[in-house]
Amino acid sequence: ETVAKDIERARQVYVACVGLIPHKQFTFAKLWLQYAWFEIRQGDVGAARRALGRALGICPKDKLFRGYIELELELRDFDRVRTLYSKYVEFNPTNCATWVEFAKLEAALHENERCQALFELAVEQPTLDMPEVLWKAYIDFEYDQGDYAKTRELYERLLTLTDHVKVWISLARFELAVADDSEGRLTAARSVYERAYARLKELGLTEERLALLEAWREAERSEPRWGDVAAVEKKMPRRVRKRRKLDDGSLEEYFDYVFPDDEEQGARFKLLAKAHLWKQKAAAAELASDNDGYE
């Protein structure tokens, strides 16, 4: 019908199609969007909005929200875009990409307070599908605003939720980038690396500790005047081959990393264990001697 230039007939076909589909059970977002863009091409914006509004009211879907938002962005009606995003995050508050897009819209419109409020509301959601994407966007926003104190605060808040090595490394690199002088930058970054190393060691995360040390070593190399590469090299692990028993009783070879400070700690534990055992034996011998004297 569109090829035949029979616009009214084409409209009737679209209306018939959307009328036949049992939308409360399932719907076709593509059909609704095609109908809406058809009306836009005819210059009837109101009809397009009514169609998509009806679709969202009957059977809301992610694709419908995104398509409607895209249409309103094309029309540059940002108040309607805000309204749609608000309804979208109410419909699916776990979708981090939507929160980020909504916040970026406000940032693009120079509504920084709205942007911050949206990010704060988003990170407080109990369930998020990709929280790392959301936190990164929030941190990047504050960094781009030049609010380094707020950026640092966000990193610290994030570290109360996760101990992922990439977050620690990102914080250290942030400190390397923002301090006023080379020595101050490296001192701040080194402090982060030391905290991170202690935490990852406490959690027993071997590969993460190695990744952290490699990033730490690069940071020390980046400042030839103040860097202490040798101190980090002393912490680097050696790769060893080990065996472990599988459920079926067979042995499997694998590679592991042994850190110098772990070996030192193990040696100290062994020494303490020997001292404790010697003390127990001495006490037992003394008790036996006392008993012999009593008899």
Coordinates of C-alpha atoms in Angstrom, one line a residue:
E1 CA 0.0 0.0 0.0
T2 CA 2.9 2.4 0.7
V3 CA 4.4 1.6 -2.7
A4 CA 1.0 2.2 -4.3
K5 CA 0.9 5.6 -2.5
D6 CA -2.4 4.7 -0.9
I7 CA -1.6 6.3 2.5
E8 CA -5.0 5.8 4.0
R9 CA -5.2 2.2 3.0
A10 CA -1.7 1.6 4.6
R11 CA -2.9 3.3 7.8
Q12 CA -5.9 1.0 7.8
V13 CA -3.6 -2.1 7.5
Y14 CA -1.5 -0.9 10.4
V15 CA -4.6 -0.3 12.6
A16 CA -5.9 -3.7 11.7
C17 CA -2.6 -5.4 12.5
V18 CA -2.3 -3.9 15.9
G19 CA -5.9 -4.6 16.6
L20 CA -5.5 -8.3 15.9
I21 CA -2.5 -9.1 18.1
P22 CA -3.4 -10.1 21.7
H23 CA -1.0 -7.6 23.3
K24 CA -1.6 -8.6 26.9
Q25 CA -0.1 -12.0 26.1
F26 CA 2.6 -10.8 23.7
T27 CA 3.2 -8.0 21.3
F28 CA 5.5 -7.0 18.4
A29 CA 7.4 -3.8 19.3
K30 CA 8.6 -3.6 15.7
L31 CA 5.1 -3.3 14.3
W32 CA 4.2 -0.5 16.7
L33 CA 7.4 1.4 15.9
Q34 CA 6.8 1.0 12.2
Y35 CA 3.3 2.3 12.6
A36 CA 4.5 5.3 14.6
W37 CA 7.2 6.2 12.1
F38 CA 4.7 5.8 9.3
E39 CA 2.6 8.5 11.0
I40 CA 5.7 10.7 11.5
R41 CA 6.3 10.5 7.7
Q42 CA 2.7 11.7 7.1
G43 CA 3.3 14.6 9.5
D44 CA 1.0 13.4 12.1
V45 CA 3.1 13.4 15.3
G46 CA 0.1 13.2 17.5
A47 CA -1.0 9.9 15.9
A48 CA 2.5 8.5 16.3
R49 CA 2.6 9.4 20.0
R50 CA -0.9 8.0 20.6
A51 CA 0.1 4.7 19.0
L52 CA 3.3 4.3 21.1
G53 CA 1.5 5.5 24.2
R54 CA -1.2 2.9 23.7
A55 CA 1.5 0.2 23.1
L56 CA 3.3 1.1 26.4
G57 CA 0.0 1.1 28.2
I58 CA -1.0 -2.3 27.0
C59 CA 2.3 -4.2 26.9
P60 CA 5.4 -2.3 27.9
K61 CA 8.7 -3.6 26.6
D62 CA 12.3 -2.4 26.5
K63 CA 12.3 -2.1 22.8
L64 CA 9.1 0.0 22.8
F65 CA 10.6 2.4 25.4
R66 CA 13.8 2.7 23.5
G67 CA 12.1 3.2 20.2
Y68 CA 9.7 5.9 21.6
I69 CA 12.7 7.7 23.3
E70 CA 14.6 7.6 20.0
L71 CA 11.6 9.2 18.2
E72 CA 11.3 12.0 20.7
L73 CA 15.0 12.6 20.6
E74 CA 14.6 13.0 16.8
L75 CA 11.9 15.5 17.5
R76 CA 14.0 17.3 20.1
D77 CA 11.2 17.2 22.7
F78 CA 13.5 16.7 25.7
D79 CA 10.7 17.1 28.3
R80 CA 8.9 14.1 26.8
V81 CA 12.2 12.2 26.7
R82 CA 12.6 12.8 30.4
T83 CA 9.1 11.6 31.0
L84 CA 9.7 8.4 29.0
Y85 CA 13.0 7.7 30.8
S86 CA 11.3 8.2 34.1
K87 CA 8.6 5.7 33.2
Y88 CA 11.3 3.4 31.8
V89 CA 13.3 3.2 35.0
E90 CA 10.1 2.6 36.9
F91 CA 9.3 -0.2 34.6
N92 CA 12.8 -1.8 34.8
P93 CA 14.9 -0.3 37.6
T94 CA 17.6 -3.0 37.3
N95 CA 18.7 -1.9 33.8
C96 CA 21.9 0.1 34.3
A97 CA 22.2 1.1 30.6
T98 CA 18.9 3.0 30.9
W99 CA 20.0 4.9 34.1
V100 CA 23.3 5.8 32.4
E101 CA 21.6 7.0 29.2
F102 CA 19.1 9.1 31.3
A103 CA 21.9 10.7 33.3
K104 CA 24.0 11.4 30.1
L105 CA 20.9 13.1 28.6
E106 CA 20.8 15.5 31.6
A107 CA 24.6 16.0 31.4
A108 CA 24.3 16.9 27.7
L109 CA 21.6 19.4 28.6
H110 CA 23.9 20.9 31.3
E111 CA 21.6 19.8 34.1
N112 CA 24.4 18.5 36.3
E113 CA 22.4 18.4 39.5
R114 CA 19.7 16.3 37.8
C115 CA 22.5 14.0 36.5
Q116 CA 24.0 13.6 39.9
A117 CA 20.6 12.9 41.5
L118 CA 19.9 10.2 38.9
F119 CA 23.2 8.5 39.5
E120 CA 22.6 8.5 43.2
L121 CA 19.1 7.1 42.8
A122 CA 20.5 4.4 40.4
V123 CA 23.4 3.2 42.7
E124 CA 20.9 2.8 45.6
Q125 CA 18.8 0.3 43.7
P126 CA 18.8 -3.1 45.4
T127 CA 19.4 -5.0 42.2
L128 CA 21.3 -4.0 39.1
D129 CA 22.2 -6.0 36.0
M130 CA 25.6 -4.3 35.4
P131 CA 26.5 -2.3 38.4
E132 CA 30.1 -1.9 37.2
V133 CA 28.9 0.0 34.1
L134 CA 26.8 2.4 36.3
W135 CA 29.5 3.1 38.8
K136 CA 32.1 3.7 36.0
A137 CA 29.7 6.2 34.3
Y138 CA 29.1 8.0 37.6
I139 CA 32.9 8.2 38.4
D140 CA 33.7 9.4 34.9
F141 CA 31.0 12.1 35.1
E142 CA 32.5 13.5 38.4
Y143 CA 36.0 13.2 37.0
D144 CA 35.0 15.1 33.8
Q145 CA 33.4 17.8 36.1
G146 CA 36.8 18.2 37.8
D147 CA 35.4 17.2 41.2
Y148 CA 38.2 15.0 42.3
A149 CA 37.1 14.9 45.9
K150 CA 33.7 13.5 44.9
T151 CA 35.4 11.1 42.4
R152 CA 37.6 9.8 45.2
E153 CA 34.6 9.4 47.5
L154 CA 32.8 7.4 44.8
Y155 CA 35.8 5.0 44.5
E156 CA 35.8 4.5 48.3
R157 CA 32.0 3.8 48.3
L158 CA 32.5 1.3 45.5
L159 CA 35.2 -0.5 47.4
T160 CA 32.8 -1.1 50.2
L161 CA 30.7 -3.1 47.7
T162 CA 33.5 -4.9 45.8
D163 CA 37.1 -5.8 46.0
H164 CA 37.6 -6.3 42.3
V165 CA 41.2 -5.7 41.4
K166 CA 40.3 -3.4 38.4
V167 CA 38.6 -1.0 40.8
W168 CA 41.7 -0.8 43.0
I169 CA 43.9 -0.3 39.9
S170 CA 41.6 2.4 38.6
L171 CA 41.7 4.3 41.9
A172 CA 45.5 4.1 41.9
R173 CA 45.7 5.4 38.4
F174 CA 43.2 8.2 39.3
E175 CA 45.6 9.3 42.1
L176 CA 48.5 9.2 39.6
A177 CA 46.6 11.6 37.3
V178 CA 45.3 14.2 39.7
A179 CA 48.0 15.1 42.3
D180 CA 49.9 18.4 41.8
D181 CA 53.4 17.0 41.8
S182 CA 55.2 13.8 40.7
E183 CA 56.1 12.7 44.2
G184 CA 52.6 13.4 45.6
R185 CA 51.0 11.5 42.7
L186 CA 53.2 8.5 43.3
T187 CA 52.8 8.6 47.1
A188 CA 49.0 8.7 46.8
A189 CA 49.0 5.8 44.2
R190 CA 51.4 3.8 46.3
S191 CA 49.1 4.1 49.3
V192 CA 46.2 2.7 47.3
Y193 CA 48.3 -0.2 46.0
E194 CA 49.5 -1.1 49.5
R195 CA 45.9 -1.1 50.8
A196 CA 44.8 -3.2 47.8
Y197 CA 47.6 -5.7 48.2
A198 CA 46.9 -6.2 51.8
R199 CA 43.2 -6.7 51.1
L200 CA 43.7 -9.1 48.2
K201 CA 46.1 -11.1 50.3
E202 CA 43.6 -11.3 53.1
L203 CA 41.0 -12.6 50.6
G204 CA 43.5 -15.2 49.2
L205 CA 43.2 -13.9 45.6
T206 CA 46.3 -15.1 43.9
E207 CA 45.9 -14.0 40.3
E208 CA 44.4 -10.7 41.3
R209 CA 47.4 -9.9 43.5
L210 CA 49.7 -10.6 40.6
A211 CA 47.7 -8.3 38.3
L212 CA 47.9 -5.6 41.0
L213 CA 51.6 -6.0 41.4
E214 CA 52.2 -5.7 37.7
A215 CA 50.1 -2.4 37.6
W216 CA 52.0 -1.2 40.7
R217 CA 55.3 -1.9 39.1
E218 CA 54.3 0.1 36.0
A219 CA 53.3 3.0 38.2
E220 CA 56.7 3.0 39.9
R221 CA 58.4 2.9 36.5
S222 CA 56.4 5.9 35.3
E223 CA 58.2 8.1 37.9
P224 CA 61.9 7.4 37.4
R225 CA 62.9 10.0 40.0
W226 CA 60.6 8.9 42.8
G227 CA 59.7 5.3 41.8
D228 CA 60.9 2.3 43.8
V229 CA 60.6 -0.6 41.3
A230 CA 62.8 -2.8 43.4
A231 CA 60.4 -2.8 46.3
V232 CA 57.6 -4.1 44.1
E233 CA 59.9 -6.6 42.4
K234 CA 60.6 -8.1 45.9
K235 CA 56.8 -8.8 46.2
M236 CA 56.5 -10.5 42.8
P237 CA 55.6 -14.2 43.1
R238 CA 57.4 -17.2 41.5
R239 CA 55.5 -19.6 39.3
V240 CA 55.5 -23.2 40.6
R241 CA 54.1 -26.5 39.4
K242 CA 51.8 -28.3 41.8
R243 CA 49.5 -31.3 41.8
R244 CA 46.0 -31.7 43.1
K245 CA 43.8 -34.7 43.5
L246 CA 40.6 -34.8 41.5
D247 CA 37.2 -36.4 42.5
D248 CA 38.0 -39.5 40.5
G249 CA 41.3 -40.0 42.4
S250 CA 43.6 -39.0 39.6
L251 CA 46.2 -36.3 39.9
E252 CA 46.2 -33.1 37.9
E253 CA 49.1 -30.8 37.4
Y254 CA 48.6 -27.0 37.6
F255 CA 50.6 -23.8 38.0
D256 CA 50.3 -21.6 41.0
Y257 CA 52.1 -18.5 42.3
V258 CA 54.0 -18.4 45.6
F259 CA 54.5 -14.9 47.0
P260 CA 57.6 -14.2 49.1
D261 CA 55.6 -12.7 52.0
D262 CA 53.4 -15.8 52.1
E263 CA 56.5 -18.0 52.4
E264 CA 57.9 -15.7 55.2
Q265 CA 54.6 -15.9 56.9
G266 CA 54.5 -19.7 56.5
A267 CA 58.0 -19.9 58.0
R268 CA 57.0 -17.8 61.0
F269 CA 53.9 -20.0 61.6
K270 CA 56.1 -23.1 61.5
L271 CA 58.5 -21.6 63.9
L272 CA 55.7 -20.6 66.3
A273 CA 54.2 -24.1 66.0
K274 CA 57.5 -25.6 66.9
A275 CA 57.9 -23.3 69.8
H276 CA 54.4 -24.1 71.0
L277 CA 55.1 -27.8 70.7
W278 CA 58.4 -27.5 72.6
K279 CA 56.6 -25.6 75.3
Q280 CA 54.0 -28.3 75.6
K281 CA 56.7 -31.0 75.8
A282 CA 58.6 -29.0 78.4
A283 CA 55.5 -28.6 80.5
A284 CA 54.7 -32.3 80.2
A285 CA 58.2 -33.2 81.2
E286 CA 58.1 -30.9 84.2
L287 CA 54.8 -32.4 85.3
A288 CA 56.1 -35.9 85.0
S289 CA 59.2 -34.9 87.0
D290 CA 57.0 -33.4 89.8
N291 CA 54.9 -36.6 89.9
D292 CA 58.0 -38.7 90.2
G293 CA 59.2 -36.6 93.1
Y294 CA 55.8 -36.9 94.9
E295 CA 55.9 -40.7 94.7

